[in-house]
Amino acid sequence: MSTTVPGETALPRRVRPAETPPPPEYPPSLAGNRSLPYATINTELAELRLQIPGVTGCVLGGVDGLLITHTMPDDARPDDLAALAASTFGLGRQIGLSLRQGPFRQSTVRNANGYLSVYAVSSQALLAVVGEDAVNVARLHLHAPSVAERLADLLAGPG
């Protein structure tokens, strides 16, 4: 029995591809990597806090959502912020792909009492910066990318 209405043609059947390509292999997580220069990385994060009044803390996390290190206050939850940064990155990456605008670089969320800005550091890492509502976001956007570049060099190691 046909399900088409007289005078209309049936829609063509969708053909499923025989095989979808496997997802890209991601490098191992940087979280817990004991060979990283944590003291130097934390100095970079602390200096960003000092350079930009209103920055309350920084998190260096992997694109996998795992915490690498942080300079957040004691009452903060840096593991959660690393996961939120990865979620922000994932959304930003998809937007960039959909709009054909290239790879993710930065995203900022403004809330009633502050900001969260996430910057690409490398293919494996993200810098998340938390700021009060009074933070100078333009100044943050001016300084944070150079911090992200220095962090990428530190994560890459010597040579």
PDB file of C-alpha atoms in Angstrom:
ATOM      1  CA  MET A   1       0.000   0.000   0.000  1.00  0.00           C
ATOM      2  CA  SER A   2       1.345   3.400  -0.977  1.00  0.00           C
ATOM      3  CA  THR A   3       1.457   6.277   1.507  1.00  0.00           C
ATOM      4  CA  THR A   4       1.769   9.031  -1.082  1.00  0.00           C
ATOM      5  CA  VAL A   5      -1.108  11.295  -1.935  1.00  0.00           C
ATOM      6  CA  PRO A   6      -2.255  11.111  -5.572  1.00  0.00           C
ATOM      7  CA  GLY A   7      -0.374  13.725  -7.598  1.00  0.00           C
ATOM      8  CA  GLU A   8       2.615  13.824  -5.208  1.00  0.00           C
ATOM      9  CA  THR A   9       5.823  11.900  -5.506  1.00  0.00           C
ATOM     10  CA  ALA A  10       7.400   9.937  -2.725  1.00  0.00           C
ATOM     11  CA  LEU A  11      10.439  11.425  -1.005  1.00  0.00           C
ATOM     12  CA  PRO A  12      13.697   9.675  -1.761  1.00  0.00           C
ATOM     13  CA  ARG A  13      15.018   7.381   0.914  1.00  0.00           C
ATOM     14  CA  ARG A  14      17.929   8.669   2.943  1.00  0.00           C
ATOM     15  CA  VAL A  15      21.053   6.679   2.378  1.00  0.00           C
ATOM     16  CA  ARG A  16      23.250   6.189   5.401  1.00  0.00           C
ATOM     17  CA  PRO A  17      26.958   6.355   4.812  1.00  0.00           C
ATOM     18  CA  ALA A  18      28.602   2.971   4.965  1.00  0.00           C
ATOM     19  CA  GLU A  19      30.990   4.037   7.690  1.00  0.00           C
ATOM     20  CA  THR A  20      31.564   7.253   9.588  1.00  0.00           C
ATOM     21  CA  PRO A  21      35.160   8.274  10.198  1.00  0.00           C
ATOM     22  CA  PRO A  22      36.450   7.768  13.731  1.00  0.00           C
ATOM     23  CA  PRO A  23      36.682  10.856  15.955  1.00  0.00           C
ATOM     24  CA  PRO A  24      40.097  12.520  16.074  1.00  0.00           C
ATOM     25  CA  GLU A  25      42.488  11.197  18.663  1.00  0.00           C
ATOM     26  CA  TYR A  26      43.150  13.732  21.375  1.00  0.00           C
ATOM     27  CA  PRO A  27      46.477  13.940  23.150  1.00  0.00           C
ATOM     28  CA  PRO A  28      46.606  12.743  26.749  1.00  0.00           C
ATOM     29  CA  SER A  29      45.239  15.077  29.410  1.00  0.00           C
ATOM     30  CA  LEU A  30      47.577  17.615  30.952  1.00  0.00           C
ATOM     31  CA  ALA A  31      45.868  17.244  34.322  1.00  0.00           C
ATOM     32  CA  GLY A  32      48.234  15.727  36.844  1.00  0.00           C
ATOM     33  CA  ASN A  33      51.237  15.968  34.534  1.00  0.00           C
ATOM     34  CA  ARG A  34      54.129  16.237  36.998  1.00  0.00           C
ATOM     35  CA  SER A  35      56.571  17.468  34.382  1.00  0.00           C
ATOM     36  CA  LEU A  36      54.794  20.819  33.963  1.00  0.00           C
ATOM     37  CA  PRO A  37      56.467  23.925  35.441  1.00  0.00           C
ATOM     38  CA  TYR A  38      53.639  24.613  37.905  1.00  0.00           C
ATOM     39  CA  ALA A  39      55.478  27.359  39.808  1.00  0.00           C
ATOM     40  CA  THR A  40      56.054  29.366  36.619  1.00  0.00           C
ATOM     41  CA  ILE A  41      52.501  28.733  35.383  1.00  0.00           C
ATOM     42  CA  ASN A  42      51.038  29.881  38.717  1.00  0.00           C
ATOM     43  CA  THR A  43      53.225  32.998  38.576  1.00  0.00           C
ATOM     44  CA  GLU A  44      51.721  33.857  35.174  1.00  0.00           C
ATOM     45  CA  LEU A  45      48.207  33.381  36.556  1.00  0.00           C
ATOM     46  CA  ALA A  46      48.962  35.454  39.656  1.00  0.00           C
ATOM     47  CA  GLU A  47      50.479  38.270  37.577  1.00  0.00           C
ATOM     48  CA  LEU A  48      47.337  38.433  35.444  1.00  0.00           C
ATOM     49  CA  ARG A  49      45.325  38.883  38.644  1.00  0.00           C
ATOM     50  CA  LEU A  50      47.644  41.709  39.683  1.00  0.00           C
ATOM     51  CA  GLN A  51      47.646  43.423  36.252  1.00  0.00           C
ATOM     52  CA  ILE A  52      43.853  43.571  35.965  1.00  0.00           C
ATOM     53  CA  PRO A  53      41.996  44.973  38.983  1.00  0.00           C
ATOM     54  CA  GLY A  54      38.787  43.054  39.581  1.00  0.00           C
ATOM     55  CA  VAL A  55      40.138  39.672  38.476  1.00  0.00           C
ATOM     56  CA  THR A  56      39.340  37.330  41.340  1.00  0.00           C
ATOM     57  CA  GLY A  57      41.020  34.194  40.056  1.00  0.00           C
ATOM     58  CA  CYS A  58      42.318  32.148  37.155  1.00  0.00           C
ATOM     59  CA  VAL A  59      42.014  28.503  36.194  1.00  0.00           C
ATOM     60  CA  LEU A  60      44.172  26.620  33.741  1.00  0.00           C
ATOM     61  CA  GLY A  61      42.195  23.614  32.575  1.00  0.00           C
ATOM     62  CA  GLY A  62      42.299  21.081  29.831  1.00  0.00           C
ATOM     63  CA  VAL A  63      39.861  21.024  26.929  1.00  0.00           C
ATOM     64  CA  ASP A  64      38.794  17.734  28.533  1.00  0.00           C
ATOM     65  CA  GLY A  65      37.429  19.711  31.509  1.00  0.00           C
ATOM     66  CA  LEU A  66      40.065  18.574  33.992  1.00  0.00           C
ATOM     67  CA  LEU A  67      41.854  21.062  36.227  1.00  0.00           C
ATOM     68  CA  ILE A  68      45.567  21.618  35.611  1.00  0.00           C
ATOM     69  CA  THR A  69      46.185  24.394  38.155  1.00  0.00           C
ATOM     70  CA  HIS A  70      44.542  27.537  39.528  1.00  0.00           C
ATOM     71  CA  THR A  71      44.883  30.731  41.556  1.00  0.00           C
ATOM     72  CA  MET A  72      41.316  30.863  42.826  1.00  0.00           C
ATOM     73  CA  PRO A  73      40.306  31.905  46.354  1.00  0.00           C
ATOM     74  CA  ASP A  74      39.871  29.147  48.923  1.00  0.00           C
ATOM     75  CA  ASP A  75      36.054  29.211  48.740  1.00  0.00           C
ATOM     76  CA  ALA A  76      35.996  28.746  44.946  1.00  0.00           C
ATOM     77  CA  ARG A  77      35.537  25.457  43.106  1.00  0.00           C
ATOM     78  CA  PRO A  78      38.325  25.380  40.509  1.00  0.00           C
ATOM     79  CA  ASP A  79      37.447  21.868  39.298  1.00  0.00           C
ATOM     80  CA  ASP A  80      33.965  23.088  38.401  1.00  0.00           C
ATOM     81  CA  LEU A  81      35.388  26.146  36.640  1.00  0.00           C
ATOM     82  CA  ALA A  82      37.716  23.951  34.565  1.00  0.00           C
ATOM     83  CA  ALA A  83      34.690  21.908  33.466  1.00  0.00           C
ATOM     84  CA  LEU A  84      32.686  25.066  32.699  1.00  0.00           C
ATOM     85  CA  ALA A  85      35.594  26.435  30.664  1.00  0.00           C
ATOM     86  CA  ALA A  86      35.667  23.222  28.627  1.00  0.00           C
ATOM     87  CA  SER A  87      31.914  23.489  28.044  1.00  0.00           C
ATOM     88  CA  THR A  88      32.331  27.102  26.935  1.00  0.00           C
ATOM     89  CA  PHE A  89      35.133  26.007  24.622  1.00  0.00           C
ATOM     90  CA  GLY A  90      32.988  23.232  23.146  1.00  0.00           C
ATOM     91  CA  LEU A  91      30.148  25.604  22.389  1.00  0.00           C
ATOM     92  CA  GLY A  92      32.496  28.241  20.984  1.00  0.00           C
ATOM     93  CA  ARG A  93      34.267  25.661  18.825  1.00  0.00           C
ATOM     94  CA  GLN A  94      30.951  24.486  17.355  1.00  0.00           C
ATOM     95  CA  ILE A  95      29.902  28.078  16.647  1.00  0.00           C
ATOM     96  CA  GLY A  96      33.211  28.680  14.876  1.00  0.00           C
ATOM     97  CA  LEU A  97      32.769  25.537  12.794  1.00  0.00           C
ATOM     98  CA  SER A  98      29.142  26.294  11.935  1.00  0.00           C
ATOM     99  CA  LEU A  99      29.874  29.863  10.904  1.00  0.00           C
ATOM    100  CA  ARG A 100      33.160  28.921   9.215  1.00  0.00           C
ATOM    101  CA  GLN A 101      34.995  31.474  11.361  1.00  0.00           C
ATOM    102  CA  GLY A 102      37.930  29.311  12.335  1.00  0.00           C
ATOM    103  CA  PRO A 103      39.150  27.894  15.626  1.00  0.00           C
ATOM    104  CA  PHE A 104      38.006  29.018  19.068  1.00  0.00           C
ATOM    105  CA  ARG A 105      39.966  31.902  20.558  1.00  0.00           C
ATOM    106  CA  GLN A 106      37.932  33.480  23.371  1.00  0.00           C
ATOM    107  CA  SER A 107      34.481  33.717  24.924  1.00  0.00           C
ATOM    108  CA  THR A 108      33.130  35.953  27.684  1.00  0.00           C
ATOM    109  CA  VAL A 109      29.994  35.497  29.747  1.00  0.00           C
ATOM    110  CA  ARG A 110      28.681  38.447  31.720  1.00  0.00           C
ATOM    111  CA  ASN A 111      26.485  37.802  34.717  1.00  0.00           C
ATOM    112  CA  ALA A 112      24.806  40.208  37.143  1.00  0.00           C
ATOM    113  CA  ASN A 113      27.837  40.300  39.432  1.00  0.00           C
ATOM    114  CA  GLY A 114      30.792  39.430  37.229  1.00  0.00           C
ATOM    115  CA  TYR A 115      32.406  37.794  34.254  1.00  0.00           C
ATOM    116  CA  LEU A 116      33.909  34.521  33.122  1.00  0.00           C
ATOM    117  CA  SER A 117      36.263  34.757  30.166  1.00  0.00           C
ATOM    118  CA  VAL A 118      37.739  31.664  28.555  1.00  0.00           C
ATOM    119  CA  TYR A 119      40.791  31.863  26.279  1.00  0.00           C
ATOM    120  CA  ALA A 120      42.351  29.191  24.101  1.00  0.00           C
ATOM    121  CA  VAL A 121      45.867  28.400  25.291  1.00  0.00           C
ATOM    122  CA  SER A 122      46.677  25.426  23.072  1.00  0.00           C
ATOM    123  CA  SER A 123      44.893  22.484  21.501  1.00  0.00           C
ATOM    124  CA  GLN A 124      44.897  20.931  24.988  1.00  0.00           C
ATOM    125  CA  ALA A 125      44.443  23.820  27.422  1.00  0.00           C
ATOM    126  CA  LEU A 126      42.203  26.759  28.303  1.00  0.00           C
ATOM    127  CA  LEU A 127      42.623  29.798  30.519  1.00  0.00           C
ATOM    128  CA  ALA A 128      39.513  30.767  32.477  1.00  0.00           C
ATOM    129  CA  VAL A 129      39.494  34.164  34.175  1.00  0.00           C
ATOM    130  CA  VAL A 130      36.875  35.122  36.760  1.00  0.00           C
ATOM    131  CA  GLY A 131      36.245  38.797  37.375  1.00  0.00           C
ATOM    132  CA  GLU A 132      34.001  41.067  39.391  1.00  0.00           C
ATOM    133  CA  ASP A 133      31.413  43.202  37.629  1.00  0.00           C
ATOM    134  CA  ALA A 134      33.787  46.188  37.810  1.00  0.00           C
ATOM    135  CA  VAL A 135      36.632  44.441  35.954  1.00  0.00           C
ATOM    136  CA  ASN A 136      37.859  46.299  32.875  1.00  0.00           C
ATOM    137  CA  VAL A 137      37.002  43.662  30.264  1.00  0.00           C
ATOM    138  CA  ALA A 138      38.765  45.537  27.443  1.00  0.00           C
ATOM    139  CA  ARG A 139      41.968  45.573  29.478  1.00  0.00           C
ATOM    140  CA  LEU A 140      41.514  41.886  30.268  1.00  0.00           C
ATOM    141  CA  HIS A 141      41.094  41.087  26.564  1.00  0.00           C
ATOM    142  CA  LEU A 142      44.250  43.087  25.861  1.00  0.00           C
ATOM    143  CA  HIS A 143      46.438  41.229  28.391  1.00  0.00           C
ATOM    144  CA  ALA A 144      45.007  37.708  28.585  1.00  0.00           C
ATOM    145  CA  PRO A 145      45.937  36.553  25.047  1.00  0.00           C
ATOM    146  CA  SER A 146      49.636  37.231  25.690  1.00  0.00           C
ATOM    147  CA  VAL A 147      49.366  35.330  28.981  1.00  0.00           C
ATOM    148  CA  ALA A 148      47.731  32.473  27.063  1.00  0.00           C
ATOM    149  CA  GLU A 149      50.642  32.477  24.597  1.00  0.00           C
ATOM    150  CA  ARG A 150      53.206  32.307  27.408  1.00  0.00           C
ATOM    151  CA  LEU A 151      51.216  29.512  29.048  1.00  0.00           C
ATOM    152  CA  ALA A 152      51.192  27.610  25.737  1.00  0.00           C
ATOM    153  CA  ASP A 153      54.987  27.880  25.600  1.00  0.00           C
ATOM    154  CA  LEU A 154      55.261  26.620  29.187  1.00  0.00           C
ATOM    155  CA  LEU A 155      52.935  23.694  28.476  1.00  0.00           C
ATOM    156  CA  ALA A 156      54.853  22.780  25.313  1.00  0.00           C
ATOM    157  CA  GLY A 157      58.061  22.411  27.305  1.00  0.00           C
ATOM    158  CA  PRO A 158      61.616  23.160  26.251  1.00  0.00           C
ATOM    159  CA  GLY A 159      62.468  23.258  22.592  1.00  0.00           C
TER     160      GLY A 159
END
